[in-house]
Short mmCIF file of C-alpha atoms in Angstrom, two decimals:
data_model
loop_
_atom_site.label_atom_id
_atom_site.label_comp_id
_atom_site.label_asym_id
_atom_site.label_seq_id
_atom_site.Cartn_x
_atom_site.Cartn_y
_atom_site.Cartn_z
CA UNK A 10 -91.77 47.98 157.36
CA UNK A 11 -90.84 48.30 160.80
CA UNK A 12 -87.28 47.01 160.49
CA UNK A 13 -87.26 49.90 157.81
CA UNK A 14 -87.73 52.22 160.08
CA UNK A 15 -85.65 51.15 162.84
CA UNK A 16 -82.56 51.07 160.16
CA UNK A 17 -83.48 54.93 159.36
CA UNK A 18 -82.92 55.96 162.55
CA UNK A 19 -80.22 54.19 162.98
CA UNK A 20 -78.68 55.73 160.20
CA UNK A 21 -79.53 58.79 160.91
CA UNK A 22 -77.90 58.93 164.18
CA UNK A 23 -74.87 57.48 162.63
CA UNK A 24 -74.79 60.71 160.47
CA UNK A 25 -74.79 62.77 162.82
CA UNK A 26 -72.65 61.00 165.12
CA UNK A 27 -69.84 61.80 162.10
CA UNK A 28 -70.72 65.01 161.12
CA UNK A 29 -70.04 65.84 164.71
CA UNK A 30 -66.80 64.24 164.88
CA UNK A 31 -65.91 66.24 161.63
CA UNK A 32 -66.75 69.39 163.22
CA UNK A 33 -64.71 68.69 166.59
CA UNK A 34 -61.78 67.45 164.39
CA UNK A 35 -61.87 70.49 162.31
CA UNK A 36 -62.44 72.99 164.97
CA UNK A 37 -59.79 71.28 166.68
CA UNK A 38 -57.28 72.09 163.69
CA UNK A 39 -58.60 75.39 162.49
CA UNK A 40 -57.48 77.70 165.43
CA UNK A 41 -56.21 79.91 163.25
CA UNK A 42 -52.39 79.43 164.66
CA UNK A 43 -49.16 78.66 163.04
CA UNK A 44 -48.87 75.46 164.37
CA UNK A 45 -51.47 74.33 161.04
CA UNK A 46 -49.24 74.98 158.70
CA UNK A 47 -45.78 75.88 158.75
CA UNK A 48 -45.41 79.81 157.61
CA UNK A 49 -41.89 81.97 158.33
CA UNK A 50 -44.37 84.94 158.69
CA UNK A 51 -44.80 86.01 161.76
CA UNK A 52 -48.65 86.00 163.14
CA UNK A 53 -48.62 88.44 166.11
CA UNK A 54 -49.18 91.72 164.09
CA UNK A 55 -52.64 90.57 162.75
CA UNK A 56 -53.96 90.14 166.29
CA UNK A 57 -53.27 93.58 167.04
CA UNK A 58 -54.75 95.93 163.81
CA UNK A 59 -58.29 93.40 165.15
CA UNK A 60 -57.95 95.07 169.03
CA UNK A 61 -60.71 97.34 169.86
CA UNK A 62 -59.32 100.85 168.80
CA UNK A 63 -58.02 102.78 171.73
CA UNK A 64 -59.51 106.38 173.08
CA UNK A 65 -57.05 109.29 172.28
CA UNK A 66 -58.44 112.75 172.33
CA UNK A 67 -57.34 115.28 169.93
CA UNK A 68 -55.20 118.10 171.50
CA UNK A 69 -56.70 121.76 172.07
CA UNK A 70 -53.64 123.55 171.92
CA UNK A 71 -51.02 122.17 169.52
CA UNK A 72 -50.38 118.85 167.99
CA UNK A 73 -46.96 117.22 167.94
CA UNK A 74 -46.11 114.54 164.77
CA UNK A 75 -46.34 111.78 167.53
CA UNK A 76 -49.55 112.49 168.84
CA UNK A 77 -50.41 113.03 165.15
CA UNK A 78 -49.61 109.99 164.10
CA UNK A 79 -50.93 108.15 167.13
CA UNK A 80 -54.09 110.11 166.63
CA UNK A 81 -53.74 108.32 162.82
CA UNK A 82 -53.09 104.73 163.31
CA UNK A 83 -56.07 104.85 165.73
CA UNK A 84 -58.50 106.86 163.92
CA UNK A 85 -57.78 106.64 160.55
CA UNK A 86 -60.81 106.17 158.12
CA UNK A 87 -58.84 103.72 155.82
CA UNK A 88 -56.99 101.33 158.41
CA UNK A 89 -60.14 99.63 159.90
CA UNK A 90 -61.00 97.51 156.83
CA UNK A 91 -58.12 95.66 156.55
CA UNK A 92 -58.78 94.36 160.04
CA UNK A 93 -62.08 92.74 158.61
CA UNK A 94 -60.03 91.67 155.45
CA UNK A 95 -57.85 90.05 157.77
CA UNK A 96 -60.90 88.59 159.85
CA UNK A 97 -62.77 87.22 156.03
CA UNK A 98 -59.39 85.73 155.44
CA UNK A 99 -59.22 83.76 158.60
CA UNK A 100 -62.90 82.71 157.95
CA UNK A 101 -61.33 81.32 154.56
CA UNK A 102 -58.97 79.11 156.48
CA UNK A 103 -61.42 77.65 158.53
CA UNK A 104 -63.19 77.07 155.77
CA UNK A 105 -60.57 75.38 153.57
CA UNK A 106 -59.54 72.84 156.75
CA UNK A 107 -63.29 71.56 156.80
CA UNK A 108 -63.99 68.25 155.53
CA UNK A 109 -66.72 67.01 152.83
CA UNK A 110 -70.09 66.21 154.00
CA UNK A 111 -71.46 62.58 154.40
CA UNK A 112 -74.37 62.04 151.67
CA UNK A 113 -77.11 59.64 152.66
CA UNK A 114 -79.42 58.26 150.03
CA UNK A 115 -82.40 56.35 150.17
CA UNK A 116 -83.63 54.24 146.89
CA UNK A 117 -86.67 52.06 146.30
CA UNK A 118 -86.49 49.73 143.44
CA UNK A 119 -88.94 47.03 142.01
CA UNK A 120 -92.19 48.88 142.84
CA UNK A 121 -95.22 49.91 140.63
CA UNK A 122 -94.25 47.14 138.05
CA UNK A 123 -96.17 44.48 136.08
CA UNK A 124 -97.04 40.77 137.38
CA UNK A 125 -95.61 39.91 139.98
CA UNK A 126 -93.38 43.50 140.75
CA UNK A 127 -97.09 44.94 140.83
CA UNK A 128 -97.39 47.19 144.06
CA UNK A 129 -94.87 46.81 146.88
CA UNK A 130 -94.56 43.43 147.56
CA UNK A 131 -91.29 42.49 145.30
CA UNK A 132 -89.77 46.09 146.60
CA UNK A 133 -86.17 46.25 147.30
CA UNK A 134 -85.69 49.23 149.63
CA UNK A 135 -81.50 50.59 149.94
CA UNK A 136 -80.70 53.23 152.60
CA UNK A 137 -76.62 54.24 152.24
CA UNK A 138 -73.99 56.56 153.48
CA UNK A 139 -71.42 57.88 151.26
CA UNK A 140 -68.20 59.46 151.98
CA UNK A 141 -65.55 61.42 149.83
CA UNK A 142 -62.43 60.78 150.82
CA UNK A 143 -59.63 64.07 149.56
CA UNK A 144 -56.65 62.00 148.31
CA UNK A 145 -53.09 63.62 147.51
CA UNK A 146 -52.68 65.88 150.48
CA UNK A 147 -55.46 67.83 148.63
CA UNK A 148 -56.80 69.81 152.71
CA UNK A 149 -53.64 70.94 154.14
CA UNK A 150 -52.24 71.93 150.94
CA UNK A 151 -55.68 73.79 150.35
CA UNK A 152 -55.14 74.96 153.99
CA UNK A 153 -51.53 75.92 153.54
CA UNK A 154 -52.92 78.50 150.23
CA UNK A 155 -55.43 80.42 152.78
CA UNK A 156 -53.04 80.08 155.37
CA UNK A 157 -50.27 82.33 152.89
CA UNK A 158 -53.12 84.64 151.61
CA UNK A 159 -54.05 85.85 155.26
CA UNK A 160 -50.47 86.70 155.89
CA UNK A 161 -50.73 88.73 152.44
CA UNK A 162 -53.82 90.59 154.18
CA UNK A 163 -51.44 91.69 156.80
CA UNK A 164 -48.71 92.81 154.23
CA UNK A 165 -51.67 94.43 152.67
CA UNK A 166 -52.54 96.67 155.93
CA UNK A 167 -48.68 97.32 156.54
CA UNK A 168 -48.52 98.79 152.97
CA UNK A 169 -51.10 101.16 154.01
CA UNK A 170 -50.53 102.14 157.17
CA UNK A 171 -46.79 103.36 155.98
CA UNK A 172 -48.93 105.18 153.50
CA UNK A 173 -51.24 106.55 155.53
CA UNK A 174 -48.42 107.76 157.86
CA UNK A 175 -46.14 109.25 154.89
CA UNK A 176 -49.02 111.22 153.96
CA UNK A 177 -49.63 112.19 157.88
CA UNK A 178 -45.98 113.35 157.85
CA UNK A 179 -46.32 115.59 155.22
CA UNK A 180 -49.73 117.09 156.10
CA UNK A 181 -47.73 118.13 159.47
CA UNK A 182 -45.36 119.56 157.67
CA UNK A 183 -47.48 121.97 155.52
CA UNK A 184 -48.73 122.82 158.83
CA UNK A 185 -45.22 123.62 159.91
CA UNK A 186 -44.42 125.28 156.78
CA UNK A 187 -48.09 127.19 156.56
CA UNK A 188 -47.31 128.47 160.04
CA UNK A 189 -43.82 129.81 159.20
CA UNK A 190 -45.10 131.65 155.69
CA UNK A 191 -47.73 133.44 158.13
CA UNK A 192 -45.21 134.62 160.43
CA UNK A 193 -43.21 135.68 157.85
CA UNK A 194 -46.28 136.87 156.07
CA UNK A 195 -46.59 139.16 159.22
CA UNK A 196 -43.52 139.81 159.60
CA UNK A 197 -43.21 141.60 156.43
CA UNK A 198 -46.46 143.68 156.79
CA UNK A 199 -45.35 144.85 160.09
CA UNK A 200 -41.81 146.37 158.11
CA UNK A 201 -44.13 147.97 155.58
CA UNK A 202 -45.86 149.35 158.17
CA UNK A 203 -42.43 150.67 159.33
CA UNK A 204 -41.35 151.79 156.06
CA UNK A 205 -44.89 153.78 155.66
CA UNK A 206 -44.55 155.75 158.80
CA UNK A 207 -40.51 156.36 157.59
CA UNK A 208 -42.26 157.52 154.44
CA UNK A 209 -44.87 159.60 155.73
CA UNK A 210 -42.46 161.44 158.04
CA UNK A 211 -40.58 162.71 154.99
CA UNK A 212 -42.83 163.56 152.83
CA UNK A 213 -44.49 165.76 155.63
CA UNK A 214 -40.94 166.84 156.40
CA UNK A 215 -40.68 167.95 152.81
CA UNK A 216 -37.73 165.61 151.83
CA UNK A 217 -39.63 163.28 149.48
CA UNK A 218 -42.28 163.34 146.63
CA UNK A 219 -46.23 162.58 148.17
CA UNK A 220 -46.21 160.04 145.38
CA UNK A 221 -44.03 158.08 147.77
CA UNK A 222 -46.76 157.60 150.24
CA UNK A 223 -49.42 156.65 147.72
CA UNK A 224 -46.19 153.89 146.63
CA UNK A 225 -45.82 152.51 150.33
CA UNK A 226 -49.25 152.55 151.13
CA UNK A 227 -49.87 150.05 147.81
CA UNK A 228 -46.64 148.39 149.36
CA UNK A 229 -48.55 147.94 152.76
CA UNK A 230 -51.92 146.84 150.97
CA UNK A 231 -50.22 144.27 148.79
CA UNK A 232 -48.26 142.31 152.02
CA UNK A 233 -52.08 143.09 154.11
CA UNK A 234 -53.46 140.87 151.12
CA UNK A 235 -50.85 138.04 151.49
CA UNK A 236 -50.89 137.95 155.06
CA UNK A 237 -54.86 137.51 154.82
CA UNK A 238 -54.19 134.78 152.12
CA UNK A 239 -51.13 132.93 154.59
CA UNK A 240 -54.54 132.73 156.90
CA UNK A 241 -56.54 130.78 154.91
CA UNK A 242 -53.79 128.88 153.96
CA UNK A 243 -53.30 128.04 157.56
CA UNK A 244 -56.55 126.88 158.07
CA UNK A 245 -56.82 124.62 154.98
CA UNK A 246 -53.66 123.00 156.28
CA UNK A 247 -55.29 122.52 159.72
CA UNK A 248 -58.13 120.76 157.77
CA UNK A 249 -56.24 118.52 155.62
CA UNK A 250 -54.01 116.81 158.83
CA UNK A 251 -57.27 116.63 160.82
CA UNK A 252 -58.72 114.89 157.67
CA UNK A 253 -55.54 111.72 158.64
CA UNK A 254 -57.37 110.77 161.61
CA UNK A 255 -61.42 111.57 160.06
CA UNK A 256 -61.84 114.83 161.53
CA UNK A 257 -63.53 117.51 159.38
CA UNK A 258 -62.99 120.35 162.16
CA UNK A 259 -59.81 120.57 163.83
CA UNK A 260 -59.18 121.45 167.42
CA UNK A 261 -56.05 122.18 167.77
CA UNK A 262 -54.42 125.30 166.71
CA UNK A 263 -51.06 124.55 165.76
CA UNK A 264 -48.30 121.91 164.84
CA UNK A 265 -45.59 122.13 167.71
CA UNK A 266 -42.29 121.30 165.96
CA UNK A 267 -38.86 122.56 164.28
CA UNK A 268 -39.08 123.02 160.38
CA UNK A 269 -35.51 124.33 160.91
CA UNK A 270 -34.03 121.45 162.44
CA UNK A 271 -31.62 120.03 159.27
CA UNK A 272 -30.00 116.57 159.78
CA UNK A 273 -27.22 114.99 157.93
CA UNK A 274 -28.28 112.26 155.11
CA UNK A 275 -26.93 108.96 155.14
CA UNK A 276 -24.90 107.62 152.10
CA UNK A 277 -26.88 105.73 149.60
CA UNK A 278 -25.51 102.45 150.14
CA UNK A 279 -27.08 102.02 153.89
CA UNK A 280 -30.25 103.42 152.48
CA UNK A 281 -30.60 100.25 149.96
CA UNK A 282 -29.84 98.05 151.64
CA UNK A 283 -32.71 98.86 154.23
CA UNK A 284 -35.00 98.18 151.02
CA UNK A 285 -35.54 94.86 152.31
CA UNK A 286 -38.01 96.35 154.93
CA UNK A 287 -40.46 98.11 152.36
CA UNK A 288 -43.38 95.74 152.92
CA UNK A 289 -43.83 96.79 148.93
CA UNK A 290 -40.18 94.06 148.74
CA UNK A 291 -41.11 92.23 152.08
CA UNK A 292 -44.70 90.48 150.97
CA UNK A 293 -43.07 88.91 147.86
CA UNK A 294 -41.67 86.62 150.08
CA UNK A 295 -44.98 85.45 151.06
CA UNK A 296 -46.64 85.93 147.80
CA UNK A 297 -44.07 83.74 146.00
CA UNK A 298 -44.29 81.05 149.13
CA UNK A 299 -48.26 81.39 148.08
CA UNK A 300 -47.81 80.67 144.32
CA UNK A 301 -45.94 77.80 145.18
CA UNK A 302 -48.55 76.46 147.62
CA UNK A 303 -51.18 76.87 144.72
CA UNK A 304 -48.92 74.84 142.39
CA UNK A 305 -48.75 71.84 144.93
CA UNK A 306 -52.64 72.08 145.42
CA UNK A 307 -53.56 72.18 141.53
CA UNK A 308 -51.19 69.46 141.34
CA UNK A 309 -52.46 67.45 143.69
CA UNK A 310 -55.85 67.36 142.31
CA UNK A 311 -54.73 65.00 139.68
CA UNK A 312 -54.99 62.50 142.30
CA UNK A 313 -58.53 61.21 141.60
CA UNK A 314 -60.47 61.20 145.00
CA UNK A 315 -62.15 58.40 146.49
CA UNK A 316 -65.83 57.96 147.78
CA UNK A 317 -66.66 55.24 150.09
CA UNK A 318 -70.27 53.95 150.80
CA UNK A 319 -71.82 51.24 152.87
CA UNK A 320 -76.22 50.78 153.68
CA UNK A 321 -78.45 48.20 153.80
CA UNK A 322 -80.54 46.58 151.61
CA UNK A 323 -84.46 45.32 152.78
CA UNK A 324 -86.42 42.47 150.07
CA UNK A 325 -89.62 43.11 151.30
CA UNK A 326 -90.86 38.98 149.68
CA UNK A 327 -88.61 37.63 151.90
CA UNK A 328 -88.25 40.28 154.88
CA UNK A 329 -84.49 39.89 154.61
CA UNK A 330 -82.18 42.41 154.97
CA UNK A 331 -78.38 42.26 153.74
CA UNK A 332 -75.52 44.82 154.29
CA UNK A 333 -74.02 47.15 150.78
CA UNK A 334 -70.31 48.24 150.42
CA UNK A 335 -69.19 50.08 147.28
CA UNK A 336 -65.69 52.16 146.29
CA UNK A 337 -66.21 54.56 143.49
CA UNK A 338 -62.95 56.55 142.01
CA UNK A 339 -63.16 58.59 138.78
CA UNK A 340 -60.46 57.67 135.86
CA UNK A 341 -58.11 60.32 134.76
CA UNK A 342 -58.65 59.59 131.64
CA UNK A 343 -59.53 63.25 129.72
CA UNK A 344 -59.76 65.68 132.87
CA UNK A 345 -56.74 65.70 135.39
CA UNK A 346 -56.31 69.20 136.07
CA UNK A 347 -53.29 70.01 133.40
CA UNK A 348 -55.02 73.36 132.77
CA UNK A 349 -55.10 74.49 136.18
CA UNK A 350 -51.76 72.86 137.12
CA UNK A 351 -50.13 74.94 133.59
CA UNK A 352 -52.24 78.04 135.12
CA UNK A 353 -50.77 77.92 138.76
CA UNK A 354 -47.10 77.48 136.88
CA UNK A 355 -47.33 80.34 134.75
CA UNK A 356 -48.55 82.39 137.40
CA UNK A 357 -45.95 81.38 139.56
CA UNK A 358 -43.34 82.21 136.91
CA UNK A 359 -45.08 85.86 136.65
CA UNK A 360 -44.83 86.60 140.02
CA UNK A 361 -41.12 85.94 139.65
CA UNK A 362 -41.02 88.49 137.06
CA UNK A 363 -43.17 91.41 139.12
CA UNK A 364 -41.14 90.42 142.26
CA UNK A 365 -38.13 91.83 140.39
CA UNK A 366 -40.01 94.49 138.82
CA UNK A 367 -40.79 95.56 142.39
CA UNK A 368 -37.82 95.67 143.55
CA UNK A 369 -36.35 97.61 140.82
CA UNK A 370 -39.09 100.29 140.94
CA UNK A 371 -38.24 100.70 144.61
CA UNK A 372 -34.61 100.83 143.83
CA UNK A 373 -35.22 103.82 141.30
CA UNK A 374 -37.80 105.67 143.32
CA UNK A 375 -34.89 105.56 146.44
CA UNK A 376 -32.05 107.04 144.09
CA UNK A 377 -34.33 109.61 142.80
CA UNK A 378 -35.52 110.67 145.94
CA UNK A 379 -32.06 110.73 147.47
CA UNK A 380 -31.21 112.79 144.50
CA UNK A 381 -33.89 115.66 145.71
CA UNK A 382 -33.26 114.90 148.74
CA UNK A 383 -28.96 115.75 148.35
CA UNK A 384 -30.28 118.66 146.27
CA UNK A 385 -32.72 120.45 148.35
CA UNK A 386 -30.38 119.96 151.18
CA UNK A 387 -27.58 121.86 149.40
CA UNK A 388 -30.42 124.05 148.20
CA UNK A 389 -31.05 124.69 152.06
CA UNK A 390 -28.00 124.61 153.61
CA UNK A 391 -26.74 127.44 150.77
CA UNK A 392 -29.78 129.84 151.55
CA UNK A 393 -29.22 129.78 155.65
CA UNK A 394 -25.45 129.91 155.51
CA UNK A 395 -25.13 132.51 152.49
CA UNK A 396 -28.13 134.05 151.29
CA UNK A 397 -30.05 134.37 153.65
CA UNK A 398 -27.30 136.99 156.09
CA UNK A 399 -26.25 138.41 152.71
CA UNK A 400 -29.63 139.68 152.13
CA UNK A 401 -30.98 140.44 155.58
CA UNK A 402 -27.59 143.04 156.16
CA UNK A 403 -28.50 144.50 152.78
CA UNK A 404 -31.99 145.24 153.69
CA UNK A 405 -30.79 146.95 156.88
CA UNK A 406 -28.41 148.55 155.20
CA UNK A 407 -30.99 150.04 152.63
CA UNK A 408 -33.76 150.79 155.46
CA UNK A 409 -31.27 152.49 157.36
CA UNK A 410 -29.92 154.64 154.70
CA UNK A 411 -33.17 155.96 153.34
CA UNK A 412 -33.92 157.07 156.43
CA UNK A 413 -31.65 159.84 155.89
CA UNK A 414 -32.12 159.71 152.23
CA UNK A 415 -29.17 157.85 150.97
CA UNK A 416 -31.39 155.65 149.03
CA UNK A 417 -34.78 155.50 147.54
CA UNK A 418 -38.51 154.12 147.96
CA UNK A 419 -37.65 152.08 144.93
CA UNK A 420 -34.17 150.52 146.61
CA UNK A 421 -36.08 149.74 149.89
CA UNK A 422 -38.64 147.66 148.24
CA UNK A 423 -35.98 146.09 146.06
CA UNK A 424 -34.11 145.16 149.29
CA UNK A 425 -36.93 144.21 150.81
CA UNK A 426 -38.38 141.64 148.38
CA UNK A 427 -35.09 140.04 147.88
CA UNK A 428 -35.20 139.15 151.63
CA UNK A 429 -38.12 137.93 151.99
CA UNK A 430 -38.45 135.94 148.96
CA UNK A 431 -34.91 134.48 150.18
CA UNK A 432 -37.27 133.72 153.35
CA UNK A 433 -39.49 132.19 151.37
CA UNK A 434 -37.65 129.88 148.94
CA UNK A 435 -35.43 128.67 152.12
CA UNK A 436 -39.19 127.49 153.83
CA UNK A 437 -40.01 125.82 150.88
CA UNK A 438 -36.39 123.95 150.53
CA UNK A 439 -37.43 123.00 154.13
CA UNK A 440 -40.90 121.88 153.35
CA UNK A 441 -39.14 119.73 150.23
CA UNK A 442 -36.85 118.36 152.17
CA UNK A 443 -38.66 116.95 155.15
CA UNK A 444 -41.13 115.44 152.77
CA UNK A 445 -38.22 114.30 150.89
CA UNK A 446 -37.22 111.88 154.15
CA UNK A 447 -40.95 111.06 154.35
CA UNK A 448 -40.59 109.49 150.99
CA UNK A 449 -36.86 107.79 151.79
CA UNK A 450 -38.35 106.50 155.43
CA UNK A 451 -41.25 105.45 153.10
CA UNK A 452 -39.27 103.62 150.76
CA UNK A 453 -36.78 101.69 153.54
CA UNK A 454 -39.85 100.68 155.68
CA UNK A 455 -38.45 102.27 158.45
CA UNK A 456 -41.27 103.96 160.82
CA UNK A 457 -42.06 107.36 160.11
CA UNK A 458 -39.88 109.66 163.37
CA UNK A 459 -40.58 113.36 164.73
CA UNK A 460 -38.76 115.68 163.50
CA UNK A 461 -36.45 116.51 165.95
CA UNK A 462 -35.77 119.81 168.33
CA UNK A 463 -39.34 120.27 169.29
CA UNK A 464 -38.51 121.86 172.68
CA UNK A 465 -40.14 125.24 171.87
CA UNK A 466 -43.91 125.48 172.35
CA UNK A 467 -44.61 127.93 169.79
CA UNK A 468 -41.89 128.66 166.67
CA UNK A 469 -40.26 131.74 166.68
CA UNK A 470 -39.92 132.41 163.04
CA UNK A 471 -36.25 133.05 162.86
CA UNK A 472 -34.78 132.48 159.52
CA UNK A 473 -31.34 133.63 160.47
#
């Protein structure tokens, strides 16, 4: 009984002498750099979307698109969790490098019998240590598969930040536009303020009908009542940017930039071929390096594995004690993976398929939005060049001649609204248009620029 227990021991520390070789092997090998498996992606950007977030106050005053979108990338509601999908993922690849645990067993045969295997004294008593060893490459492949998949967890977050940007972009410029519509908003009720006192004067003078007061004063009311409702619109603009970066109350006041500013589009071709850089086209790369991964590892697991195990065996009648070795391998005989090997093969041969399918529905998206985008820019260019001074002399023309009653009431509010919704439909071509090369810097990947000539503090409304 005492040799027994000195073998337990003995075993026992022999356990746990390997299990603590496995873990400083592993630990060794899991540190999570490139040098475990060979990857084109790079593995820099990760590291950074896991830094502590930096501290960037929100302006008082006004807001420019790059402290917007600095103010977004840092602060954005959405963003963190991808840093901890990132961090799970890494967990995964330690996990996938670790080895199988030793098994020890203890077994006590011949006891509790009849004649002479009554009680213990006939007992054999077996103490052994088993060990599975992975055959076919089965670790690193399984390695190289979570290896892939946290690279896709970074394609993942690039995906959304460009999102999140986009969407930045084009919350800035409703604010741009918003602020425009109220100046012009203003802008008109201070003419109909004009035009009322014009009115008033004649109609005390004796030259018109008083029914052409009660007109301009509805006039006045009516652009009172959109200026009020260019407010609120202001505000909910305000809201919705300060909503990028998870603020429900904004402090600033104002976007600081130039919704005028008009640039010249680049032909198609350059624009499609800078497709490559939509992480929507860029992570099939590593998706389809992933499926292929998974293909080698269900593959490999038709390779049967092999479990080693060596103990000792105690005959309590004689006191003798004699050493056990045994190999055990399972037959492939019915089971050797051909489902999950056809599986990882057919899903391999869809993501061929959605890999083009991606890139096609990027290619259309970019040639429809280059078609708005040549549009509205015609659109634009044909209401600041033509309409736009065309109208504007017009309504001076009118306002000055009813002055002296050359024309009517009717022919200055006529004028009047053709200007102004000329105004109008040119800020929203501009609004359309800047969104427009959101969605094209969206589409090419490229990073999401200010909008340039931003010199001005405050916009000065000029249309002309």
């Amino acid at each position: 009984m005492h040799v027994k227990i000195k073998l337990i021991i003995r075993l026992t520390l022999l356990v746990g002498l390997i299990g603590c070789a496995s873990k400083g092997s592993n630990l060794a090998k899991s540190n999570l750099s490139s040098g475990d498996v060979a990857s084109s992606h790079s593995l820099a950007e990760p590291e950074n979307v896991l830094q502590e977030p930096l501290e960037i106050k929100e302006p008082t005053g006004s807001v420019t698109l790059r402290e917007a979108i600095a103010l977004v990338l840092v602060k954005n509601p959405e963003l963190p969790a991808f840093s901890w999908e990132i961090r799970a993922r890494e967990a995964r690849m330690l996990q996938a490098g670790l080895l199988p645990n030793p098994e020890i067993t203890s077994e006590f045969q011949n006891i509790g019998g009849s004649g002479t295997y009554n009680g213990t004294n006939r007992a054999e008593s077996t103490i052994q240590l088993s060990q599975l060893i992975e055959l076919g490459g089965k670790r690193s492949k399984r390695k190289r598969v979570s290896f892939i998949s946290r690279d896709l967890a970074w394609w993942d977050y690039k995906t959304k930040r460009l999102d999140v940007l986009t969407n930045a972009t084009k919350s800035f410029i409703d604010v741009l536009a918003a602020q425009e519509r109220l100046f012009l908003n203003k802008e008109l009720v201070h003419l109909a303020e004009q035009v009322f006192d014009t009115v008033l004067e004649r109609v005390k003078a004796g030259k018109v009908s008083p029914v052409e007061k009660i007109k301009a004063g509805v006039a006045l009311s009516m652009t009172r009542i959109k200026w009020e409702r260019a407010k609120r619109d202001m505000e909910s603009t305000l809201k919705r940017l300060a909503a990028a970066w998870g603020s429900s109350s904004p402090v600033f006041k104002k976007a600081q930039g130039n919704l005028y500013n008009i640039p010249s589009i680049q032909p198609l071709e350059q624009l499609v071929d800078s497709i490559s850089k939509n992480p929507d086209i860029a992570r099939w790369a590593a998706e389809m390096e992933k499926r292929r991964a998974a293909v080698e590892f269900e593959d490999s697991k038709k390779i049967s594995n092999l479990t080693l195990s060596g103990g000792i065996r105690h005959f309590n009648d004689t006191s003798d004690n004699a050493f056990i070795l045994g190999v055990s391998i399972p037959i492939p005989l019915f089971n050797r993976n051909q489902g999950s090997s056809m599986e990882a093969r057919h899903k391999l041969a869809k993501a061929e398929k959605e890999q083009n399918a991606s890139e096609l529905r990027v290619r259309t998206s970019l040639v429809t939005a280059y078609q708005t985008l040549s549009t509205i820019h015609t659109e634009a260019m044909t209401l600041k060049n033509d309409i736009l001074p065309s109208a504007g002399k017009a309504f001076d023309a009118v306002k000055e001649g009813f002055r002296f009653g050359k024309f009517s009431f009717l022919n200055v509010l006529d004028s009047q609204r053709t200007l102004f919704e000329a105004k109008s439909q040119y800020i929203e071509a501009l609004t359309v248009f800047h969104k427009a090369v959101a969605d094209m810097e969206r589409l090419t990947g490229k990073g999401v620029e200010e909008i340039k000539n931003t010199k001005e503090p405050e916009l000065k409304g000029d249309l002309q």
